[in-house]
């Protein structure tokens, strides 16, 4: 994001912030449903109920909006997951509640995957940042759990990425492709795999 775009990203009034959020919400819905390349700025402004001139007060381009959406979705998701695992007693319970909360978030935000995945073709740096930020938070939590003796010793970095990979694909399978399967039928086997591994 350029310095000019960053300056635009800070509305000076509550009304301006509400307008900016309305544009982002419309962009999330339109890009999530139609895809980045198909969605135009006029599609976004029509859905937001604002003029195209208003769009350019807050954003330089459609690419600028997508970058902001990736950052916002990542922030919203981390906040959702933090709330879900706040009262858990140990790391395995945190994995259970975190995975459940993740798939629930995906079911409630069906455009999430399309927005995140398409961002790699628009701005690979923002795409990588999305996953690197998650991995850093995950790694820290695993390191703390290891220090407390809640999990075995091992590479927190590798484990963070492996667990994220599991969550991402389970989220796609049961958060987007199949929303009818009860989450207990998904979470139970997944957490059993995390806790026990695949050793006989």
mmCIF file of C-alpha atoms in Angstrom:
data_model
loop_
_atom_site.group_PDB
_atom_site.id
_atom_site.type_symbol
_atom_site.label_atom_id
_atom_site.label_comp_id
_atom_site.label_asym_id
_atom_site.label_seq_id
_atom_site.Cartn_x
_atom_site.Cartn_y
_atom_site.Cartn_z
ATOM 1 C CA UNK A 1 0.000 0.000 0.000
ATOM 2 C CA UNK A 2 1.404 3.439 -0.913
ATOM 3 C CA UNK A 3 1.708 6.311 1.562
ATOM 4 C CA UNK A 4 -1.149 8.022 -0.232
ATOM 5 C CA UNK A 5 -3.366 4.942 0.121
ATOM 6 C CA UNK A 6 -2.446 4.628 3.792
ATOM 7 C CA UNK A 7 -3.491 8.239 4.356
ATOM 8 C CA UNK A 8 -6.774 7.572 2.620
ATOM 9 C CA UNK A 9 -7.335 4.606 4.925
ATOM 10 C CA UNK A 10 -7.800 6.935 7.938
ATOM 11 C CA UNK A 11 -11.192 8.715 7.748
ATOM 12 C CA UNK A 12 -11.340 11.846 9.885
ATOM 13 C CA UNK A 13 -14.972 11.507 10.987
ATOM 14 C CA UNK A 14 -17.287 8.773 12.251
ATOM 15 C CA UNK A 15 -19.394 9.239 9.146
ATOM 16 C CA UNK A 16 -16.324 8.761 6.975
ATOM 17 C CA UNK A 17 -15.417 5.573 8.828
ATOM 18 C CA UNK A 18 -18.965 4.258 8.380
ATOM 19 C CA UNK A 19 -18.796 4.989 4.642
ATOM 20 C CA UNK A 20 -15.415 3.309 4.337
ATOM 21 C CA UNK A 21 -16.706 0.233 6.174
ATOM 22 C CA UNK A 22 -19.773 0.161 3.935
ATOM 23 C CA UNK A 23 -17.523 0.083 0.870
ATOM 24 C CA UNK A 24 -15.376 -2.683 2.372
ATOM 25 C CA UNK A 25 -18.451 -4.713 3.284
ATOM 26 C CA UNK A 26 -19.823 -4.370 -0.236
ATOM 27 C CA UNK A 27 -16.441 -5.284 -1.724
ATOM 28 C CA UNK A 28 -16.233 -8.348 0.505
ATOM 29 C CA UNK A 29 -19.675 -9.523 -0.611
ATOM 30 C CA UNK A 30 -19.126 -8.813 -4.313
ATOM 31 C CA UNK A 31 -15.563 -10.147 -4.606
ATOM 32 C CA UNK A 32 -16.406 -13.109 -2.392
ATOM 33 C CA UNK A 33 -19.367 -13.986 -4.609
ATOM 34 C CA UNK A 34 -18.153 -13.045 -8.102
ATOM 35 C CA UNK A 35 -14.364 -13.052 -7.864
ATOM 36 C CA UNK A 36 -11.845 -10.224 -8.050
ATOM 37 C CA UNK A 37 -11.435 -10.028 -11.833
ATOM 38 C CA UNK A 38 -15.164 -10.025 -12.579
ATOM 39 C CA UNK A 39 -16.079 -7.497 -9.881
ATOM 40 C CA UNK A 40 -15.773 -3.864 -10.924
ATOM 41 C CA UNK A 41 -15.551 -0.723 -8.823
ATOM 42 C CA UNK A 42 -19.014 0.190 -10.069
ATOM 43 C CA UNK A 43 -20.306 -3.176 -8.771
ATOM 44 C CA UNK A 44 -18.830 -2.360 -5.364
ATOM 45 C CA UNK A 45 -20.138 1.203 -5.208
ATOM 46 C CA UNK A 46 -23.602 0.137 -6.389
ATOM 47 C CA UNK A 47 -23.744 -2.520 -3.669
ATOM 48 C CA UNK A 48 -22.511 0.018 -1.102
ATOM 49 C CA UNK A 49 -24.967 2.671 -2.253
ATOM 50 C CA UNK A 50 -22.249 5.292 -2.842
ATOM 51 C CA UNK A 51 -20.910 7.090 -5.887
ATOM 52 C CA UNK A 52 -17.662 6.137 -7.599
ATOM 53 C CA UNK A 53 -16.184 9.471 -6.541
ATOM 54 C CA UNK A 54 -16.796 8.498 -2.931
ATOM 55 C CA UNK A 55 -14.903 5.240 -3.502
ATOM 56 C CA UNK A 56 -11.768 7.159 -4.507
ATOM 57 C CA UNK A 57 -11.875 9.268 -1.360
ATOM 58 C CA UNK A 58 -11.056 6.130 0.633
ATOM 59 C CA UNK A 59 -9.273 3.805 -1.808
ATOM 60 C CA UNK A 60 -6.890 4.230 -4.723
ATOM 61 C CA UNK A 61 -8.000 1.151 -6.631
ATOM 62 C CA UNK A 62 -9.780 -2.186 -6.531
ATOM 63 C CA UNK A 63 -6.436 -3.760 -5.630
ATOM 64 C CA UNK A 64 -6.194 -1.407 -2.654
ATOM 65 C CA UNK A 65 -9.609 -2.612 -1.441
ATOM 66 C CA UNK A 66 -8.593 -6.261 -1.782
ATOM 67 C CA UNK A 67 -5.460 -5.687 0.290
ATOM 68 C CA UNK A 68 -7.508 -4.054 3.010
ATOM 69 C CA UNK A 69 -10.051 -6.873 2.915
ATOM 70 C CA UNK A 70 -7.338 -9.494 3.461
ATOM 71 C CA UNK A 71 -6.004 -7.545 6.448
ATOM 72 C CA UNK A 72 -9.485 -6.998 7.886
ATOM 73 C CA UNK A 73 -10.599 -10.606 7.422
ATOM 74 C CA UNK A 74 -7.416 -11.836 9.083
ATOM 75 C CA UNK A 75 -7.961 -9.458 11.992
ATOM 76 C CA UNK A 76 -11.626 -10.433 12.347
ATOM 77 C CA UNK A 77 -10.784 -14.135 12.219
ATOM 78 C CA UNK A 78 -8.018 -13.873 14.824
ATOM 79 C CA UNK A 79 -10.368 -11.958 17.125
ATOM 80 C CA UNK A 80 -13.062 -14.619 16.639
ATOM 81 C CA UNK A 81 -10.644 -17.436 17.394
ATOM 82 C CA UNK A 82 -9.159 -15.682 20.434
ATOM 83 C CA UNK A 83 -12.629 -15.340 21.921
ATOM 84 C CA UNK A 84 -13.423 -18.983 21.216
ATOM 85 C CA UNK A 85 -10.374 -20.378 22.991
ATOM 86 C CA UNK A 86 -10.177 -17.823 25.820
ATOM 87 C CA UNK A 87 -11.651 -20.121 28.469
ATOM 88 C CA UNK A 88 -10.025 -23.390 27.438
ATOM 89 C CA UNK A 89 -8.035 -25.383 30.021
ATOM 90 C CA UNK A 90 -5.234 -26.755 27.838
ATOM 91 C CA UNK A 91 -3.832 -26.771 24.300
ATOM 92 C CA UNK A 92 -5.813 -29.759 23.047
ATOM 93 C CA UNK A 93 -9.042 -28.151 24.207
ATOM 94 C CA UNK A 94 -7.925 -24.924 22.535
ATOM 95 C CA UNK A 95 -7.340 -26.859 19.297
ATOM 96 C CA UNK A 96 -10.849 -28.311 19.538
ATOM 97 C CA UNK A 97 -12.599 -25.002 20.145
ATOM 98 C CA UNK A 98 -10.368 -23.132 17.730
ATOM 99 C CA UNK A 99 -11.080 -25.539 14.880
ATOM 100 C CA UNK A 100 -14.800 -25.408 15.584
ATOM 101 C CA UNK A 101 -14.728 -21.603 15.662
ATOM 102 C CA UNK A 102 -12.725 -21.487 12.427
ATOM 103 C CA UNK A 103 -15.189 -23.627 10.486
ATOM 104 C CA UNK A 104 -18.094 -21.674 11.955
ATOM 105 C CA UNK A 105 -16.420 -18.448 10.809
ATOM 106 C CA UNK A 106 -15.977 -19.861 7.306
ATOM 107 C CA UNK A 107 -19.636 -20.907 7.186
ATOM 108 C CA UNK A 108 -20.605 -17.381 8.168
ATOM 109 C CA UNK A 109 -18.193 -15.780 5.692
ATOM 110 C CA UNK A 110 -18.396 -17.896 2.523
ATOM 111 C CA UNK A 111 -16.382 -15.392 0.484
ATOM 112 C CA UNK A 112 -13.360 -15.688 2.781
ATOM 113 C CA UNK A 113 -11.515 -18.324 0.754
ATOM 114 C CA UNK A 114 -12.042 -16.650 -2.597
ATOM 115 C CA UNK A 115 -10.827 -13.294 -1.267
ATOM 116 C CA UNK A 116 -7.740 -14.755 0.398
ATOM 117 C CA UNK A 117 -6.789 -17.100 -2.436
ATOM 118 C CA UNK A 118 -7.278 -14.531 -5.199
ATOM 119 C CA UNK A 119 -5.150 -12.017 -3.299
ATOM 120 C CA UNK A 120 -2.009 -14.020 -4.115
ATOM 121 C CA UNK A 121 -2.440 -13.114 -7.789
ATOM 122 C CA UNK A 122 -2.954 -9.428 -6.994
ATOM 123 C CA UNK A 123 -0.397 -8.886 -4.223
ATOM 124 C CA UNK A 124 1.603 -11.926 -3.151
ATOM 125 C CA UNK A 125 3.056 -9.993 -0.199
ATOM 126 C CA UNK A 126 -0.358 -9.427 1.403
ATOM 127 C CA UNK A 127 -1.290 -13.065 0.786
ATOM 128 C CA UNK A 128 1.872 -14.260 2.503
ATOM 129 C CA UNK A 129 1.405 -11.771 5.324
ATOM 130 C CA UNK A 130 -2.040 -13.239 6.032
ATOM 131 C CA UNK A 131 -0.606 -16.703 6.680
ATOM 132 C CA UNK A 132 2.665 -15.544 8.256
ATOM 133 C CA UNK A 133 0.752 -13.483 10.843
ATOM 134 C CA UNK A 134 -1.391 -16.487 11.718
ATOM 135 C CA UNK A 135 1.627 -18.758 11.903
ATOM 136 C CA UNK A 136 3.459 -16.386 14.260
ATOM 137 C CA UNK A 137 0.512 -16.291 16.657
ATOM 138 C CA UNK A 138 0.022 -20.053 16.440
ATOM 139 C CA UNK A 139 3.720 -20.751 16.989
ATOM 140 C CA UNK A 140 3.773 -18.613 20.138
ATOM 141 C CA UNK A 141 0.749 -20.442 21.559
ATOM 142 C CA UNK A 142 2.354 -23.823 20.894
ATOM 143 C CA UNK A 143 5.609 -22.724 22.510
ATOM 144 C CA UNK A 144 3.714 -21.686 25.640
ATOM 145 C CA UNK A 145 1.824 -25.009 25.661
ATOM 146 C CA UNK A 146 5.116 -26.903 25.373
ATOM 147 C CA UNK A 147 6.616 -24.937 28.267
ATOM 148 C CA UNK A 148 3.583 -25.817 30.384
ATOM 149 C CA UNK A 149 3.962 -29.491 29.536
ATOM 150 C CA UNK A 150 0.612 -29.619 27.715
ATOM 151 C CA UNK A 151 2.155 -30.950 24.502
ATOM 152 C CA UNK A 152 5.297 -32.877 23.607
ATOM 153 C CA UNK A 153 8.483 -31.137 22.554
ATOM 154 C CA UNK A 154 8.849 -30.373 18.867
ATOM 155 C CA UNK A 155 9.191 -27.641 16.256
ATOM 156 C CA UNK A 156 6.450 -25.111 17.006
ATOM 157 C CA UNK A 157 7.013 -23.563 13.574
ATOM 158 C CA UNK A 158 6.418 -26.791 11.638
ATOM 159 C CA UNK A 159 3.535 -27.780 13.879
ATOM 160 C CA UNK A 160 1.873 -24.375 13.431
ATOM 161 C CA UNK A 161 1.939 -24.673 9.640
ATOM 162 C CA UNK A 162 0.785 -28.315 9.703
ATOM 163 C CA UNK A 163 -2.162 -27.504 11.974
ATOM 164 C CA UNK A 164 -3.038 -24.460 9.890
ATOM 165 C CA UNK A 165 -3.004 -26.619 6.759
ATOM 166 C CA UNK A 166 -5.401 -29.063 8.370
ATOM 167 C CA UNK A 167 -7.738 -26.256 9.401
ATOM 168 C CA UNK A 168 -7.684 -24.577 5.985
ATOM 169 C CA UNK A 169 -8.693 -27.748 4.121
ATOM 170 C CA UNK A 170 -11.257 -28.820 6.713
ATOM 171 C CA UNK A 171 -12.683 -25.305 6.501
ATOM 172 C CA UNK A 172 -12.989 -25.594 2.745
ATOM 173 C CA UNK A 173 -14.519 -29.071 2.875
ATOM 174 C CA UNK A 174 -16.966 -28.511 5.738
ATOM 175 C CA UNK A 175 -17.269 -24.737 5.779
ATOM 176 C CA UNK A 176 -17.974 -24.178 2.079
ATOM 177 C CA UNK A 177 -18.540 -27.406 0.146
ATOM 178 C CA UNK A 178 -20.557 -29.201 2.818
ATOM 179 C CA UNK A 179 -22.318 -27.153 5.483
ATOM 180 C CA UNK A 180 -24.789 -29.928 6.358
ATOM 181 C CA UNK A 181 -22.375 -32.227 8.188
ATOM 182 C CA UNK A 182 -22.601 -31.608 11.965
ATOM 183 C CA UNK A 183 -19.395 -30.024 13.211
ATOM 184 C CA UNK A 184 -19.026 -32.607 15.983
ATOM 185 C CA UNK A 185 -18.566 -35.241 13.257
ATOM 186 C CA UNK A 186 -15.639 -33.220 11.910
ATOM 187 C CA UNK A 187 -14.039 -31.841 15.066
ATOM 188 C CA UNK A 188 -13.906 -35.150 16.954
ATOM 189 C CA UNK A 189 -11.809 -37.111 14.431
ATOM 190 C CA UNK A 190 -9.629 -34.083 13.662
ATOM 191 C CA UNK A 191 -8.776 -33.402 17.302
ATOM 192 C CA UNK A 192 -8.206 -37.119 17.885
ATOM 193 C CA UNK A 193 -5.654 -37.010 15.059
ATOM 194 C CA UNK A 194 -4.000 -33.927 16.566
ATOM 195 C CA UNK A 195 -3.852 -35.449 20.025
ATOM 196 C CA UNK A 196 -2.863 -39.029 19.174
ATOM 197 C CA UNK A 197 -1.207 -38.757 15.786
ATOM 198 C CA UNK A 198 -1.458 -41.744 13.442
ATOM 199 C CA UNK A 199 0.775 -44.139 15.334
ATOM 200 C CA UNK A 200 -0.903 -47.483 16.093
#
